[in-house]
Structure formats: C-alpha cells, structure tokens
Short mmCIF file of C-alpha atoms and ligand atoms in Angstrom, two decimals:
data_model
loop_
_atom_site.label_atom_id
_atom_site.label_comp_id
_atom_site.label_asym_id
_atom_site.label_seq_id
_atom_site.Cartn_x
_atom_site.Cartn_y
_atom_site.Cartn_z
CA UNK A 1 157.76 -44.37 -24.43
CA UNK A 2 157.72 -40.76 -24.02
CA UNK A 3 160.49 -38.03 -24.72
CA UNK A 4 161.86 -38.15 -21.08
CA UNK A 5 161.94 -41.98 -20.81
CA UNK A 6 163.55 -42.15 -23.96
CA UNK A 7 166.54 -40.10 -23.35
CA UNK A 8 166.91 -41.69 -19.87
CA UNK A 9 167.31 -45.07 -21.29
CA UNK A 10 169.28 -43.79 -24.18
CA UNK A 11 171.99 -42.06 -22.09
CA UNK A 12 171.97 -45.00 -19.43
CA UNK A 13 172.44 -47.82 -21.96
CA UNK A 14 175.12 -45.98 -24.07
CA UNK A 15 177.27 -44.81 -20.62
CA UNK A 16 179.40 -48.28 -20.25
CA UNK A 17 180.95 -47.16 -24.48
CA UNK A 18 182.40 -44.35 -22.18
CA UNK A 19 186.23 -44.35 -22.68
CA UNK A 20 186.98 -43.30 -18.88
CA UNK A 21 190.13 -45.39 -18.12
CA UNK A 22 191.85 -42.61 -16.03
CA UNK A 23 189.27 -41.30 -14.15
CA UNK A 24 186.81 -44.59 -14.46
CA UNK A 25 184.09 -42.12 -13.94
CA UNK A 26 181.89 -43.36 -17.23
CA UNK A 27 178.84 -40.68 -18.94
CA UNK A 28 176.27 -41.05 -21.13
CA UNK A 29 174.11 -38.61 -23.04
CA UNK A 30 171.13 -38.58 -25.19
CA UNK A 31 169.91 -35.41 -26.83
CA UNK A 32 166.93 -35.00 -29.19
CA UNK A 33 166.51 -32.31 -31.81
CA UNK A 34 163.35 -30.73 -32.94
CA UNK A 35 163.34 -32.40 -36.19
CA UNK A 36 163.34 -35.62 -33.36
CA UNK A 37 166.76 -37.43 -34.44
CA UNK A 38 168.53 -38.53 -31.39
CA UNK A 39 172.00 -38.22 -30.47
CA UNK A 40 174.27 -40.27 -27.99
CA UNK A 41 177.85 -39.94 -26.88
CA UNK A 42 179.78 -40.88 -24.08
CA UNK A 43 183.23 -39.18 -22.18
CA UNK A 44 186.35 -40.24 -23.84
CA UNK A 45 189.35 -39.02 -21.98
CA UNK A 46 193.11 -38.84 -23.12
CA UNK A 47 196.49 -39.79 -21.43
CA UNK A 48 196.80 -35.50 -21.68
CA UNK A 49 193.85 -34.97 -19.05
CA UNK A 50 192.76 -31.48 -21.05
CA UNK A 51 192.14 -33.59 -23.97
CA UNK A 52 188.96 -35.04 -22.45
CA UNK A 53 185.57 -35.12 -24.02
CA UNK A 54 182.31 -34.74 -22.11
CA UNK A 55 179.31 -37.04 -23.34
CA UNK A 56 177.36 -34.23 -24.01
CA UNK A 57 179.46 -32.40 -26.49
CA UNK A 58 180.54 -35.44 -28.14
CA UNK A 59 176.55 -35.88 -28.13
CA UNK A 60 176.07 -32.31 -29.33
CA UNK A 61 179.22 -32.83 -32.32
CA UNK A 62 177.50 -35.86 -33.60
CA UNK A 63 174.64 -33.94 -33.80
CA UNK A 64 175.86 -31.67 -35.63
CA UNK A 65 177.68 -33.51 -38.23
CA UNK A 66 174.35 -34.75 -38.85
CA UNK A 67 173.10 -31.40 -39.87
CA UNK A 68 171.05 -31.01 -36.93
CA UNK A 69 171.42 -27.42 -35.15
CA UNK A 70 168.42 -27.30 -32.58
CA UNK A 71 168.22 -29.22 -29.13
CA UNK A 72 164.36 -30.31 -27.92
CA UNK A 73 165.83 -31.60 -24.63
CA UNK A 74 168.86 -33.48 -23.38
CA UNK A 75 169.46 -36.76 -20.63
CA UNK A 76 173.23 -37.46 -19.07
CA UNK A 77 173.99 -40.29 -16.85
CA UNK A 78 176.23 -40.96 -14.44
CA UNK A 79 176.82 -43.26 -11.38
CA UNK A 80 176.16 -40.38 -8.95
CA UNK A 81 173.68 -38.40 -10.92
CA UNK A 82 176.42 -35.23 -11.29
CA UNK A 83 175.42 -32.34 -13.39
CA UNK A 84 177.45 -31.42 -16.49
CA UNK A 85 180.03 -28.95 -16.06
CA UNK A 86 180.46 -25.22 -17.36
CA UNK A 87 181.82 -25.80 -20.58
CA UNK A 88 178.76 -28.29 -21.66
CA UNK A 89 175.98 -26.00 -20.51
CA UNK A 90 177.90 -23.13 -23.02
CA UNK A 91 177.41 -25.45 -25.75
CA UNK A 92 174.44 -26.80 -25.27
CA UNK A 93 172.70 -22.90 -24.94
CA UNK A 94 174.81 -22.51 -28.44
CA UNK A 95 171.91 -24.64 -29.81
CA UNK A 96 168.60 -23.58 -27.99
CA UNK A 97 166.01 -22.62 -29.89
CA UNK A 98 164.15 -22.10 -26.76
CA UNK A 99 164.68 -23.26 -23.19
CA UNK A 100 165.10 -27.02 -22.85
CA UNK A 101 164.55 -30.21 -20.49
CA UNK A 102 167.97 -31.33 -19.29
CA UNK A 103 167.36 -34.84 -17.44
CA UNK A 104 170.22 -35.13 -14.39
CA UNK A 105 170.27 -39.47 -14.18
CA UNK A 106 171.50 -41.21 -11.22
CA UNK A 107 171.89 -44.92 -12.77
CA UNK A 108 172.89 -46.56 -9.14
CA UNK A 109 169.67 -45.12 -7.74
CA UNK A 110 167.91 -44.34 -10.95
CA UNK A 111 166.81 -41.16 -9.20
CA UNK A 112 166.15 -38.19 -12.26
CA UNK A 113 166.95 -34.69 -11.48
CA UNK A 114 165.05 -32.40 -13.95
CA UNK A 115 166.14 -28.76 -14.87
CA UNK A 116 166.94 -26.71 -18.05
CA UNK A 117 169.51 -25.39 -20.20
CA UNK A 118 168.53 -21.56 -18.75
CA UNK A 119 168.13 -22.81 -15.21
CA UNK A 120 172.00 -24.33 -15.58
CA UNK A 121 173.36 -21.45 -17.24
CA UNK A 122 171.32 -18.32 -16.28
CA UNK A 123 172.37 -14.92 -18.07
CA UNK A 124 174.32 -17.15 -20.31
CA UNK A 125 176.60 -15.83 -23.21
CA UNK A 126 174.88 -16.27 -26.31
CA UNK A 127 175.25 -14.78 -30.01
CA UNK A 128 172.55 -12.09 -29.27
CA UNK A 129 175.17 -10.37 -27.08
CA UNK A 130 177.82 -10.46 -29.97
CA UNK A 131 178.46 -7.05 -31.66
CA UNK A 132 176.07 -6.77 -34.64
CA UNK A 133 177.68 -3.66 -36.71
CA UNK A 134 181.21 -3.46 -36.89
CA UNK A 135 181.12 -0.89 -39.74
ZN1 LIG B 201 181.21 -31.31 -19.73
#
C-alpha cells in the first residue's frame, strides 16, 4: 500500500476514537514524517467548547512528543469530507519542510480531495518572516 492509501485508511479507521459527544461530528488524521513514522489523532472536544482539539493537531502533538519535527504528507477524515480549519493549516505549515500532500476524505462516499499545505494556507505566516536581529 502506497503513502496515500495508507494515510486514508489510517485516518478513516482511527475517526470513530474521536471524542465528539457535543458536536457528534467525529475526525480522524494520519500524518507521516520524513523519517516515515506515522501519526494518528482524532477531535476531542470539552464541555468548554474553546477547549476542543482538532485531529490534526492532536496528530501533529503526538508527533512531536515523538521527536519527530517534519511532515511528508497528511490524511483527515470526516463524514462529509470537510477541510481542516485555519488554526490546523498554521500548524501544520509550522512543520513543512517543503510543500506537502494533504488528503481531504469523505468516509460516507469515500470520495478523496487532494491539495497541499501551501495550496490551504497560501502566503502563510511562517518563522522566515520573524525578525532575525533584534540587536
Ligand atoms: Zn482544526
């Protein structure tokens, strides 16, 4: 099984550990690194709404308490094949070497929407644009 396929099965099988019980909308997401570990993680929400967790951050934090700093390409799944929202795509550029594969998954259709982490965040912020020489 290839990259793609991989992370597509990944994020789809791990979606129903998704802690969701407010909204019942459940996620799943798969990442790979360039050293090739994979990462999953689901949504887990809080009674205080602001609380919640996307799947792809928690992905991305168990990533890197594994030491792991560099993203080869990402999957998320949902029911309805939604893309992930502004504060994900901020953190996943945070860790691109280069531009990667983000893999949209529709598990009611299994329909596969196929982007990048530049295409969802174009003239992203990034720690190039942070001031280099205080002194
Ligand atoms: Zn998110």
């Amino acid at each position: 099984m290839n990259i793609r396929e991989t992370l597509i099965q990944k994020a789809t099988n791990v979606r129903p550990q998704a802690y969701a019980p407010y909204s019942n909308f459940a996620v799943g997401a798969a990442l790979i690194t360039h050293d090739g570990e994979i990462f999953t993680g689901v949504n887990f929400e809080n009674a205080s709404f602001g609380l919640t967790i996307c799947a792809e951050r928690n992905a991305i934090g168990t990533m890197v308490t594994a030491a792991q700093k560099s993203i080869k390409a990402l999957a998320v799944a949902t029911e309805n094949g939604v893309s992930p929202c502004g504060a994900c795509r901020q953190v996943m550029v945070e860790f691109a070497i280069d531009d990667y594969p983000i893999y949209i998954v529709n598990t009611t259709t299994g329909a596969v929407q196929e982007t990048s982490v530049q295409q969802m965040l174009p003239l992203g912020f990034d720690s190039s644009q942070l001031p280099r020489d205080n002194g």
